[in-house]
Amino acid sequence: MASFLYFTNKNPLVDYHKVIHQQDLVGSMLTGIGEQPMPVFCLPFFQNKKDIQALLQYNEYDQIPCKGRCLMSQNHFNPTCFGIEDQNIKIVAAETDHNQITEVIHGYLMGDAFTKCPYCHHPHVIRNNFRQSNIHLTSAGDHRRLLKLKKQRWLCQSCRRTFGPQTNLTRGHDSLSRSLKSQIISLVRLGMPATQIALVVHCASSTVIRTIHERVDLPRRVARLPQNLCFDEFRSVNHAMSFICCDAVTHQLVTKLASRVSRDIIDYFENHYSLSERQSVQTVVVDMNAQYSRFIHRLFPKAEIIIDRFHITQLAGRALDAARIQTLKGLSDHRSRIYRIMKSQWRLFHKDFTNINADKPVYLRGVNEYMIQQNAIDLVIDQFPVFDVVYQTYQRLMRAIRTKNVHEMSQLLDEYHPPPAQSNGRGYSNPKILSPLRS
């Protein structure tokens, strides 16, 4: 709220609270705008209501009508109240729209008079009216601020080109002020998404994204390729799959590509890194995606392909579930204890053997009885030896990954043979359980 002081001949200082409620004054035109602190306005005290209205609606450059709440003073209006530091900008009016959403600020950019044309250096230049630019300023609370800035234009009588003074409020022909863009970047650093930033600064989300791309310049390549790389894909915008590459040791980002197509990945590394740089890569960690193994040795001739242990664990867990489901299909009695254990307590078979309770009975849901977890597993693997082979192989695999035992992992993959199909005709539809681990 602005503080208005009135000076009179009889009373040198009258507080505006005592004057604004008088019927001879228009109090609605003396209210503040926004939530920012406003300067003190000193207005002469007139006894006539029309004189006050004429003073408030007059400015030396143009007649601007007042709509809604309005403040006007061409001599005492401080532009810094709206975050404007340019001394050549003169604020002559401020108003709010009929929806009380946008604060419209009217101003002029005058600058020094031109004595010659900046293009042809001809001395004959004349004024050529004003050109209005709409500039978005930093918001004030729930209100959006819009500066309607009229710039003085000049015309060269020789080359017929127009020109005018420039302001540091924006860059070039941008409609967003520098302070508003800095506010967007500060909110981005806090981790806010573009949609929420757009609601805070009162602009479109596409404008926020464009400002981020303008201010943040991501390098097209790193200075030196890491010796250990990780390849993977992720779901990006419009449900499209994109490619990402990072350092396997430090987890620092190397590159992100909009497409995961092999051609685009090959073109990026061949165009941005020389063969000698790519030969320094020793390992490339990938998932089970077969397309990476087709071109990795082309890009990195000396690199070894490593399958991510997460995907190995995931594949082994799926194979164990496939063996368990095929075993369930071979059971005719769906109310038996073994069937209920394999059906409802499937997480027990994925549990590490070191975490299985072998002493204290616990209540097993689905089985509806208290039982030691190890005894429940023994009931199943003792009756189904083929499933026992799959289960023991799964536990050995998880132990090798947990302890990082390369020798045990290699021995397991070399010596493992898929279990044979069951003889009752309703056994495994695919006897090669866990066989993908050999690939």
GROMACS .gro file of C-alpha atoms in nm:
model
  439
    1MET     CA    1   0.000   0.000   0.000
    2ALA     CA    2   0.143   0.337  -0.099
    3SER     CA    3   0.158   0.621   0.149
    4PHE     CA    4   0.015   0.940   0.007
    5LEU     CA    5   0.091   1.271   0.178
    6TYR     CA    6  -0.089   1.593   0.095
    7PHE     CA    7   0.053   1.942   0.149
    8THR     CA    8  -0.177   2.240   0.195
    9ASN     CA    9  -0.134   2.598   0.297
   10LYS     CA   10  -0.340   2.556   0.614
   11ASN     CA   11  -0.220   2.213   0.726
   12PRO     CA   12   0.133   2.133   0.603
   13LEU     CA   13   0.098   1.757   0.657
   14VAL     CA   14  -0.227   1.562   0.631
   15ASP     CA   15  -0.229   1.183   0.645
   16TYR     CA   16  -0.406   1.021   0.351
   17HIS     CA   17  -0.631   0.814   0.583
   18LYS     CA   18  -0.801   1.139   0.687
   19VAL     CA   19  -0.833   1.272   0.335
   20ILE     CA   20  -0.918   0.967   0.131
   21HIS     CA   21  -1.262   0.924   0.291
   22GLN     CA   22  -1.372   1.277   0.214
   23GLN     CA   23  -1.644   1.290  -0.044
   24ASP     CA   24  -1.463   1.558  -0.244
   25LEU     CA   25  -1.176   1.317  -0.330
   26VAL     CA   26  -1.160   1.004  -0.542
   27GLY     CA   27  -1.008   0.749  -0.306
   28SER     CA   28  -1.033   0.451  -0.541
   29MET     CA   29  -0.773   0.603  -0.770
   30LEU     CA   30  -0.514   0.630  -0.491
   31THR     CA   31  -0.475   0.263  -0.401
   32GLY     CA   32  -0.152   0.071  -0.441
   33ILE     CA   33  -0.090  -0.205  -0.689
   34GLY     CA   34   0.056  -0.544  -0.608
   35GLU     CA   35   0.239  -0.651  -0.298
   36GLN     CA   36   0.565  -0.464  -0.357
   37PRO     CA   37   0.655  -0.162  -0.141
   38MET     CA   38   0.563   0.160  -0.318
   39PRO     CA   39   0.729   0.502  -0.289
   40VAL     CA   40   0.575   0.805  -0.124
   41PHE     CA   41   0.375   1.023  -0.360
   42CYS     CA   42   0.345   1.390  -0.281
   43LEU     CA   43   0.047   1.550  -0.452
   44PRO     CA   44  -0.079   1.907  -0.415
   45PHE     CA   45  -0.408   1.939  -0.231
   46PHE     CA   46  -0.692   2.058  -0.453
   47GLN     CA   47  -1.033   2.154  -0.325
   48ASN     CA   48  -1.198   2.054  -0.651
   49LYS     CA   49  -1.257   1.691  -0.743
   50LYS     CA   50  -1.206   1.759  -1.115
   51ASP     CA   51  -0.861   1.908  -1.055
   52ILE     CA   52  -0.744   1.588  -0.884
   53GLN     CA   53  -0.877   1.373  -1.168
   54ALA     CA   54  -0.707   1.593  -1.424
   55LEU     CA   55  -0.377   1.571  -1.237
   56LEU     CA   56  -0.392   1.192  -1.208
   57GLN     CA   57  -0.483   1.139  -1.575
   58TYR     CA   58  -0.228   1.379  -1.724
   59ASN     CA   59   0.117   1.295  -1.855
   60GLU     CA   60   0.346   1.484  -2.084
   61TYR     CA   61   0.387   1.216  -2.351
   62ASP     CA   62   0.041   1.073  -2.413
   63GLN     CA   63  -0.307   1.050  -2.272
   64ILE     CA   64  -0.347   0.696  -2.130
   65PRO     CA   65  -0.694   0.609  -1.994
   66CYS     CA   66  -0.719   0.454  -1.649
   67LYS     CA   67  -0.904   0.125  -1.609
   68GLY     CA   68  -0.959  -0.032  -1.269
   69ARG     CA   69  -0.711   0.056  -0.997
   70CYS     CA   70  -0.462   0.310  -1.120
   71LEU     CA   71  -0.156   0.503  -1.005
   72MET     CA   72  -0.012   0.779  -1.218
   73SER     CA   73   0.270   1.028  -1.166
   74GLN     CA   74   0.510   1.116  -1.444
   75ASN     CA   75   0.758   1.280  -1.209
   76HIS     CA   76   0.764   1.069  -0.893
   77PHE     CA   77   0.699   0.712  -1.021
   78ASN     CA   78   1.004   0.500  -0.938
   79PRO     CA   79   1.068   0.227  -1.202
   80THR     CA   80   1.269   0.020  -0.954
   81CYS     CA   81   0.940  -0.073  -0.786
   82PHE     CA   82   0.879  -0.303  -1.083
   83GLY     CA   83   1.236  -0.430  -1.112
   84ILE     CA   84   1.331  -0.185  -1.390
   85GLU     CA   85   1.686  -0.053  -1.358
   86ASP     CA   86   1.710   0.128  -1.693
   87GLN     CA   87   1.719   0.502  -1.628
   88ASN     CA   88   1.592   0.579  -1.979
   89ILE     CA   89   1.256   0.414  -1.909
   90LYS     CA   90   0.990   0.648  -1.771
   91ILE     CA   91   0.683   0.491  -1.612
   92VAL     CA   92   0.371   0.700  -1.666
   93ALA     CA   93   0.087   0.469  -1.564
   94ALA     CA   94   0.002   0.138  -1.402
   95GLU     CA   95  -0.330  -0.040  -1.407
   96THR     CA   96  -0.488  -0.381  -1.359
   97ASP     CA   97  -0.709  -0.554  -1.611
   98HIS     CA   98  -1.078  -0.618  -1.552
   99ASN     CA   99  -1.004  -0.973  -1.428
  100GLN     CA  100  -0.757  -0.844  -1.166
  101ILE     CA  101  -0.495  -1.089  -1.297
  102THR     CA  102  -0.248  -0.880  -1.499
  103GLU     CA  103  -0.084  -0.555  -1.393
  104VAL     CA  104  -0.030  -0.345  -1.703
  105ILE     CA  105   0.247  -0.087  -1.676
  106HIS     CA  106   0.280   0.189  -1.933
  107GLY     CA  107   0.618   0.344  -2.001
  108TYR     CA  108   0.839   0.522  -2.253
  109LEU     CA  109   1.195   0.456  -2.366
  110MET     CA  110   1.341   0.786  -2.476
  111GLY     CA  111   1.721   0.788  -2.457
  112ASP     CA  112   1.949   1.050  -2.603
  113ALA     CA  113   1.867   1.217  -2.933
  114PHE     CA  114   2.036   1.069  -3.241
  115THR     CA  115   2.253   1.309  -3.442
  116LYS     CA  116   2.331   1.068  -3.728
  117CYS     CA  117   2.218   0.740  -3.873
  118PRO     CA  118   2.395   0.434  -3.723
  119TYR     CA  119   2.380   0.258  -4.063
  120CYS     CA  120   2.490   0.518  -4.321
  121HIS     CA  121   2.612   0.789  -4.075
  122HIS     CA  122   2.400   1.051  -4.250
  123PRO     CA  123   2.328   1.350  -4.022
  124HIS     CA  124   1.970   1.408  -4.139
  125VAL     CA  125   1.754   1.204  -3.900
  126ILE     CA  126   1.406   1.288  -3.772
  127ARG     CA  127   1.172   1.146  -3.509
  128ASN     CA  128   0.939   0.878  -3.641
  129ASN     CA  129   0.672   0.826  -3.374
  130PHE     CA  130   0.677   0.541  -3.120
  131ARG     CA  131   0.672   0.161  -3.143
  132GLN     CA  132   0.520  -0.040  -2.859
  133SER     CA  133   0.677  -0.357  -2.718
  134ASN     CA  134   0.512  -0.588  -2.465
  135ILE     CA  135   0.765  -0.710  -2.207
  136HIS     CA  136   0.688  -0.965  -1.935
  137LEU     CA  137   0.835  -0.865  -1.600
  138THR     CA  138   0.879  -1.066  -1.282
  139SER     CA  139   0.543  -1.140  -1.122
  140ALA     CA  140   0.422  -0.971  -0.804
  141GLY     CA  141   0.246  -1.229  -0.591
  142ASP     CA  142  -0.050  -1.371  -0.780
  143HIS     CA  143  -0.040  -1.098  -1.044
  144ARG     CA  144   0.131  -1.109  -1.380
  145ARG     CA  145   0.319  -0.796  -1.480
  146LEU     CA  146   0.320  -0.671  -1.837
  147LEU     CA  147   0.517  -0.363  -1.943
  148LYS     CA  148   0.383  -0.184  -2.249
  149LEU     CA  149   0.693   0.007  -2.346
  150LYS     CA  150   0.673   0.268  -2.620
  151LYS     CA  151   1.012   0.322  -2.784
  152GLN     CA  152   1.103   0.640  -2.965
  153ARG     CA  153   1.186   0.564  -3.331
  154TRP     CA  154   1.406   0.768  -3.562
  155LEU     CA  155   1.408   0.778  -3.943
  156CYS     CA  156   1.709   0.841  -4.163
  157GLN     CA  157   1.615   1.060  -4.459
  158SER     CA  158   1.902   0.918  -4.662
  159CYS     CA  159   1.877   0.536  -4.635
  160ARG     CA  160   1.514   0.541  -4.507
  161ARG     CA  161   1.596   0.302  -4.223
  162THR     CA  162   1.443   0.331  -3.879
  163PHE     CA  163   1.623   0.286  -3.550
  164GLY     CA  164   1.588   0.377  -3.186
  165PRO     CA  165   1.737   0.348  -2.839
  166GLN     CA  166   1.802   0.006  -2.685
  167THR     CA  167   1.730  -0.110  -2.332
  168ASN     CA  168   1.910  -0.362  -2.115
  169LEU     CA  169   1.576  -0.483  -1.980
  170THR     CA  170   1.561  -0.752  -2.249
  171ARG     CA  171   1.797  -0.908  -2.499
  172GLY     CA  172   1.727  -0.809  -2.858
  173HIS     CA  173   1.363  -0.862  -2.951
  174ASP     CA  174   1.280  -1.091  -2.657
  175SER     CA  175   0.949  -1.043  -2.482
  176LEU     CA  176   1.079  -1.179  -2.149
  177SER     CA  177   1.287  -0.956  -1.927
  178ARG     CA  178   1.629  -1.067  -1.808
  179SER     CA  179   1.511  -1.071  -1.448
  180LEU     CA  180   1.223  -1.305  -1.537
  181LYS     CA  181   1.459  -1.545  -1.713
  182SER     CA  182   1.690  -1.539  -1.412
  183GLN     CA  183   1.392  -1.622  -1.191
  184ILE     CA  184   1.309  -1.921  -1.414
  185ILE     CA  185   1.664  -2.054  -1.394
  186SER     CA  186   1.671  -2.014  -1.016
  187LEU     CA  187   1.351  -2.219  -0.989
  188VAL     CA  188   1.498  -2.483  -1.221
  189ARG     CA  189   1.797  -2.521  -0.990
  190LEU     CA  190   1.555  -2.598  -0.706
  191GLY     CA  191   1.430  -2.899  -0.901
  192MET     CA  192   1.084  -2.768  -0.989
  193PRO     CA  193   0.923  -2.906  -1.308
  194ALA     CA  194   0.848  -2.678  -1.601
  195THR     CA  195   0.472  -2.687  -1.547
  196GLN     CA  196   0.499  -2.562  -1.187
  197ILE     CA  197   0.753  -2.295  -1.284
  198ALA     CA  198   0.511  -2.174  -1.551
  199LEU     CA  199   0.240  -2.131  -1.287
  200VAL     CA  200   0.475  -1.935  -1.059
  201VAL     CA  201   0.610  -1.694  -1.321
  202HIS     CA  202   0.279  -1.672  -1.514
  203CYS     CA  203   0.395  -1.792  -1.855
  204ALA     CA  204   0.366  -2.100  -2.073
  205SER     CA  205   0.557  -2.419  -1.998
  206SER     CA  206   0.703  -2.410  -2.349
  207THR     CA  207   0.848  -2.067  -2.265
  208VAL     CA  208   1.015  -2.215  -1.957
  209ILE     CA  209   1.165  -2.499  -2.160
  210ARG     CA  210   1.287  -2.256  -2.427
  211THR     CA  211   1.452  -2.040  -2.159
  212ILE     CA  212   1.626  -2.345  -2.013
  213HIS     CA  213   1.762  -2.442  -2.354
  214GLU     CA  214   1.876  -2.084  -2.407
  215ARG     CA  215   2.054  -2.041  -2.074
  216VAL     CA  216   2.187  -2.396  -2.023
  217ASP     CA  217   2.425  -2.501  -2.299
  218LEU     CA  218   2.490  -2.873  -2.272
  219PRO     CA  219   2.820  -2.983  -2.427
  220ARG     CA  220   2.794  -3.206  -2.731
  221ARG     CA  221   3.084  -3.418  -2.612
  222VAL     CA  222   3.299  -3.472  -2.306
  223ALA     CA  223   3.663  -3.376  -2.305
  224ARG     CA  224   3.775  -3.737  -2.268
  225LEU     CA  225   3.586  -4.062  -2.304
  226PRO     CA  226   3.579  -4.270  -1.982
  227GLN     CA  227   3.737  -4.613  -1.991
  228ASN     CA  228   3.416  -4.775  -1.866
  229LEU     CA  229   3.083  -4.684  -2.025
  230CYS     CA  230   2.720  -4.774  -1.955
  231PHE     CA  231   2.457  -4.794  -2.231
  232ASP     CA  232   2.086  -4.791  -2.159
  233GLU     CA  233   1.756  -4.648  -2.282
  234PHE     CA  234   1.481  -4.460  -2.101
  235ARG     CA  235   1.132  -4.337  -2.177
  236SER     CA  236   1.133  -3.967  -2.261
  237VAL     CA  237   0.870  -3.728  -2.399
  238ASN     CA  238   0.569  -3.855  -2.596
  239HIS     CA  239   0.639  -4.210  -2.472
  240ALA     CA  240   0.946  -4.233  -2.697
  241MET     CA  241   1.255  -4.431  -2.600
  242SER     CA  242   1.581  -4.235  -2.585
  243PHE     CA  243   1.946  -4.337  -2.547
  244ILE     CA  244   2.170  -4.248  -2.252
  245CYS     CA  245   2.539  -4.310  -2.192
  246CYS     CA  246   2.729  -4.245  -1.868
  247ASP     CA  247   3.053  -4.324  -1.690
  248ALA     CA  248   3.028  -4.664  -1.519
  249VAL     CA  249   3.255  -4.555  -1.233
  250THR     CA  250   3.161  -4.193  -1.155
  251HIS     CA  251   2.808  -4.207  -1.304
  252GLN     CA  252   2.872  -3.879  -1.484
  253LEU     CA  253   2.661  -3.821  -1.794
  254VAL     CA  254   2.839  -3.864  -2.126
  255THR     CA  255   2.550  -3.802  -2.367
  256LYS     CA  256   2.176  -3.829  -2.416
  257LEU     CA  257   2.026  -3.888  -2.758
  258ALA     CA  258   1.663  -3.842  -2.855
  259SER     CA  259   1.660  -4.172  -3.040
  260ARG     CA  260   1.793  -4.516  -2.949
  261VAL     CA  261   1.827  -4.625  -3.313
  262SER     CA  262   2.162  -4.788  -3.385
  263ARG     CA  263   2.233  -4.556  -3.678
  264ASP     CA  264   2.199  -4.243  -3.461
  265ILE     CA  265   2.422  -4.386  -3.186
  266ILE     CA  266   2.691  -4.486  -3.435
  267ASP     CA  267   2.681  -4.146  -3.608
  268TYR     CA  268   2.717  -3.960  -3.278
  269PHE     CA  269   3.027  -4.144  -3.154
  270GLU     CA  270   3.196  -4.153  -3.495
  271ASN     CA  271   3.137  -3.781  -3.559
  272HIS     CA  272   3.234  -3.655  -3.214
  273TYR     CA  273   3.520  -3.886  -3.113
  274SER     CA  274   3.819  -4.003  -3.313
  275LEU     CA  275   3.920  -4.368  -3.344
  276SER     CA  276   4.211  -4.322  -3.104
  277GLU     CA  277   3.975  -4.179  -2.842
  278ARG     CA  278   3.729  -4.464  -2.887
  279GLN     CA  279   4.006  -4.722  -2.859
  280SER     CA  280   4.071  -4.608  -2.501
  281VAL     CA  281   3.735  -4.751  -2.388
  282GLN     CA  282   3.790  -5.084  -2.212
  283THR     CA  283   3.442  -5.200  -2.106
  284VAL     CA  284   3.083  -5.125  -2.206
  285VAL     CA  285   2.804  -5.229  -1.968
  286VAL     CA  286   2.474  -5.305  -2.142
  287ASP     CA  287   2.150  -5.487  -2.077
  288MET     CA  288   2.013  -5.784  -2.271
  289ASN     CA  289   1.935  -5.567  -2.572
  290ALA     CA  290   2.094  -5.744  -2.868
  291GLN     CA  291   2.132  -5.434  -3.084
  292TYR     CA  292   2.415  -5.291  -2.871
  293SER     CA  293   2.638  -5.596  -2.914
  294ARG     CA  294   2.619  -5.557  -3.293
  295PHE     CA  295   2.798  -5.222  -3.311
  296ILE     CA  296   2.992  -5.190  -2.984
  297HIS     CA  297   3.307  -5.353  -3.128
  298ARG     CA  298   3.275  -5.128  -3.433
  299LEU     CA  299   3.278  -4.814  -3.218
  300PHE     CA  300   3.511  -4.940  -2.944
  301PRO     CA  301   3.744  -5.205  -3.093
  302LYS     CA  302   3.921  -5.286  -2.765
  303ALA     CA  303   3.615  -5.285  -2.537
  304GLU     CA  304   3.465  -5.585  -2.363
  305ILE     CA  305   3.087  -5.623  -2.336
  306ILE     CA  306   2.956  -5.669  -1.980
  307ILE     CA  307   2.598  -5.762  -1.905
  308ASP     CA  308   2.451  -5.560  -1.620
  309ARG     CA  309   2.406  -5.777  -1.311
  310PHE     CA  310   2.061  -5.632  -1.251
  311HIS     CA  311   1.940  -5.777  -1.580
  312ILE     CA  312   2.108  -6.110  -1.501
  313THR     CA  313   1.921  -6.122  -1.171
  314GLN     CA  314   1.599  -6.025  -1.343
  315LEU     CA  315   1.637  -6.292  -1.609
  316ALA     CA  316   1.721  -6.559  -1.350
  317GLY     CA  317   1.416  -6.463  -1.143
  318ARG     CA  318   1.189  -6.491  -1.446
  319ALA     CA  319   1.333  -6.833  -1.528
  320LEU     CA  320   1.270  -6.948  -1.171
  321ASP     CA  321   0.909  -6.827  -1.190
  322ALA     CA  322   0.864  -7.006  -1.523
  323ALA     CA  323   0.985  -7.332  -1.367
  324ARG     CA  324   0.757  -7.285  -1.066
  325ILE     CA  325   0.451  -7.216  -1.282
  326GLN     CA  326   0.517  -7.520  -1.500
  327THR     CA  327   0.543  -7.731  -1.185
  328LEU     CA  328   0.211  -7.595  -1.062
  329LYS     CA  329   0.047  -7.692  -1.389
  330GLY     CA  330   0.148  -8.053  -1.322
  331LEU     CA  331  -0.040  -8.066  -0.990
  332SER     CA  332  -0.399  -8.181  -1.004
  333ASP     CA  333  -0.486  -8.121  -0.639
  334HIS     CA  334  -0.511  -7.744  -0.600
  335ARG     CA  335  -0.589  -7.775  -0.228
  336SER     CA  336  -0.275  -7.961  -0.131
  337ARG     CA  337  -0.016  -7.808   0.095
  338ILE     CA  338   0.256  -7.811  -0.173
  339TYR     CA  339   0.033  -7.636  -0.427
  340ARG     CA  340  -0.060  -7.364  -0.178
  341ILE     CA  341   0.306  -7.313  -0.082
  342MET     CA  342   0.417  -7.272  -0.444
  343LYS     CA  343   0.115  -7.059  -0.530
  344SER     CA  344   0.100  -6.812  -0.241
  345GLN     CA  345   0.456  -6.819  -0.101
  346TRP     CA  346   0.643  -6.769  -0.427
  347ARG     CA  347   0.859  -6.497  -0.266
  348LEU     CA  348   1.024  -6.763  -0.049
  349PHE     CA  349   1.195  -6.914  -0.354
  350HIS     CA  350   1.337  -6.572  -0.455
  351LYS     CA  351   1.466  -6.506  -0.106
  352ASP     CA  352   1.837  -6.541  -0.041
  353PHE     CA  353   1.917  -6.861   0.148
  354THR     CA  354   2.099  -6.662   0.419
  355ASN     CA  355   1.776  -6.473   0.497
  356ILE     CA  356   1.548  -6.776   0.516
  357ASN     CA  357   1.421  -6.853   0.866
  358ALA     CA  358   1.525  -7.209   0.956
  359ASP     CA  359   1.440  -7.211   1.329
  360LYS     CA  360   1.128  -7.012   1.420
  361PRO     CA  361   0.785  -7.105   1.278
  362VAL     CA  362   0.596  -6.820   1.112
  363TYR     CA  363   0.242  -6.793   0.984
  364LEU     CA  364   0.227  -6.844   0.608
  365ARG     CA  365  -0.064  -6.668   0.442
  366GLY     CA  366  -0.234  -6.878   0.180
  367VAL     CA  367  -0.112  -7.195   0.349
  368ASN     CA  368  -0.299  -7.093   0.664
  369GLU     CA  369  -0.066  -7.260   0.913
  370TYR     CA  370   0.249  -7.195   1.112
  371MET     CA  371   0.557  -7.341   0.949
  372ILE     CA  372   0.932  -7.291   0.933
  373GLN     CA  373   1.023  -7.125   0.600
  374GLN     CA  374   1.302  -7.373   0.525
  375ASN     CA  375   1.065  -7.666   0.582
  376ALA     CA  376   0.816  -7.520   0.335
  377ILE     CA  377   1.087  -7.497   0.069
  378ASP     CA  378   1.212  -7.850   0.145
  379LEU     CA  379   0.861  -7.992   0.096
  380VAL     CA  380   0.860  -7.862  -0.261
  381ILE     CA  381   1.215  -7.937  -0.376
  382ASP     CA  382   1.207  -8.288  -0.225
  383GLN     CA  383   0.904  -8.383  -0.432
  384PHE     CA  384   1.015  -8.212  -0.756
  385PRO     CA  385   1.384  -8.282  -0.829
  386VAL     CA  386   1.376  -8.092  -1.158
  387PHE     CA  387   1.260  -7.779  -0.980
  388ASP     CA  388   1.526  -7.848  -0.718
  389VAL     CA  389   1.797  -7.819  -0.985
  390VAL     CA  390   1.656  -7.487  -1.102
  391TYR     CA  391   1.625  -7.355  -0.747
  392GLN     CA  392   1.980  -7.455  -0.647
  393THR     CA  393   2.118  -7.298  -0.967
  394TYR     CA  394   1.932  -6.976  -0.891
  395GLN     CA  395   2.075  -6.962  -0.537
  396ARG     CA  396   2.429  -7.026  -0.661
  397LEU     CA  397   2.388  -6.751  -0.920
  398MET     CA  398   2.265  -6.500  -0.662
  399ARG     CA  399   2.553  -6.591  -0.429
  400ALA     CA  400   2.810  -6.539  -0.705
  401ILE     CA  401   2.664  -6.197  -0.789
  402ARG     CA  402   2.641  -6.094  -0.421
  403THR     CA  403   2.998  -6.197  -0.339
  404LYS     CA  404   3.133  -6.086  -0.681
  405ASN     CA  405   3.286  -6.429  -0.733
  406VAL     CA  406   3.386  -6.437  -1.099
  407HIS     CA  407   3.523  -6.791  -1.083
  408GLU     CA  408   3.199  -6.935  -0.943
  409MET     CA  409   2.994  -6.745  -1.200
  410SER     CA  410   3.205  -6.876  -1.490
  411GLN     CA  411   3.196  -7.230  -1.353
  412LEU     CA  412   2.820  -7.216  -1.313
  413LEU     CA  413   2.762  -7.097  -1.668
  414ASP     CA  414   3.001  -7.355  -1.814
  415GLU     CA  415   2.879  -7.657  -1.620
  416TYR     CA  416   2.507  -7.585  -1.613
  417HIS     CA  417   2.280  -7.812  -1.817
  418PRO     CA  418   1.907  -7.751  -1.847
  419PRO     CA  419   1.695  -8.009  -1.661
  420PRO     CA  420   1.508  -8.266  -1.872
  421ALA     CA  421   1.137  -8.248  -1.925
  422GLN     CA  422   0.915  -8.429  -1.679
  423SER     CA  423   0.784  -8.771  -1.776
  424ASN     CA  424   0.417  -8.716  -1.687
  425GLY     CA  425   0.350  -8.512  -1.999
  426ARG     CA  426   0.241  -8.207  -1.800
  427GLY     CA  427   0.584  -8.090  -1.696
  428TYR     CA  428   0.795  -7.810  -1.844
  429SER     CA  429   0.675  -7.685  -2.178
  430ASN     CA  430   1.023  -7.533  -2.221
  431PRO     CA  431   1.287  -7.761  -2.063
  432LYS     CA  432   1.569  -7.510  -2.119
  433ILE     CA  433   1.517  -7.318  -1.798
  434LEU     CA  434   1.792  -7.060  -1.733
  435SER     CA  435   1.942  -7.138  -2.073
  436PRO     CA  436   1.952  -6.766  -2.174
  437LEU     CA  437   2.229  -6.719  -1.917
  438ARG     CA  438   2.465  -6.909  -2.143
  439SER     CA  439   2.427  -6.653  -2.423
   0.00000   0.00000   0.00000
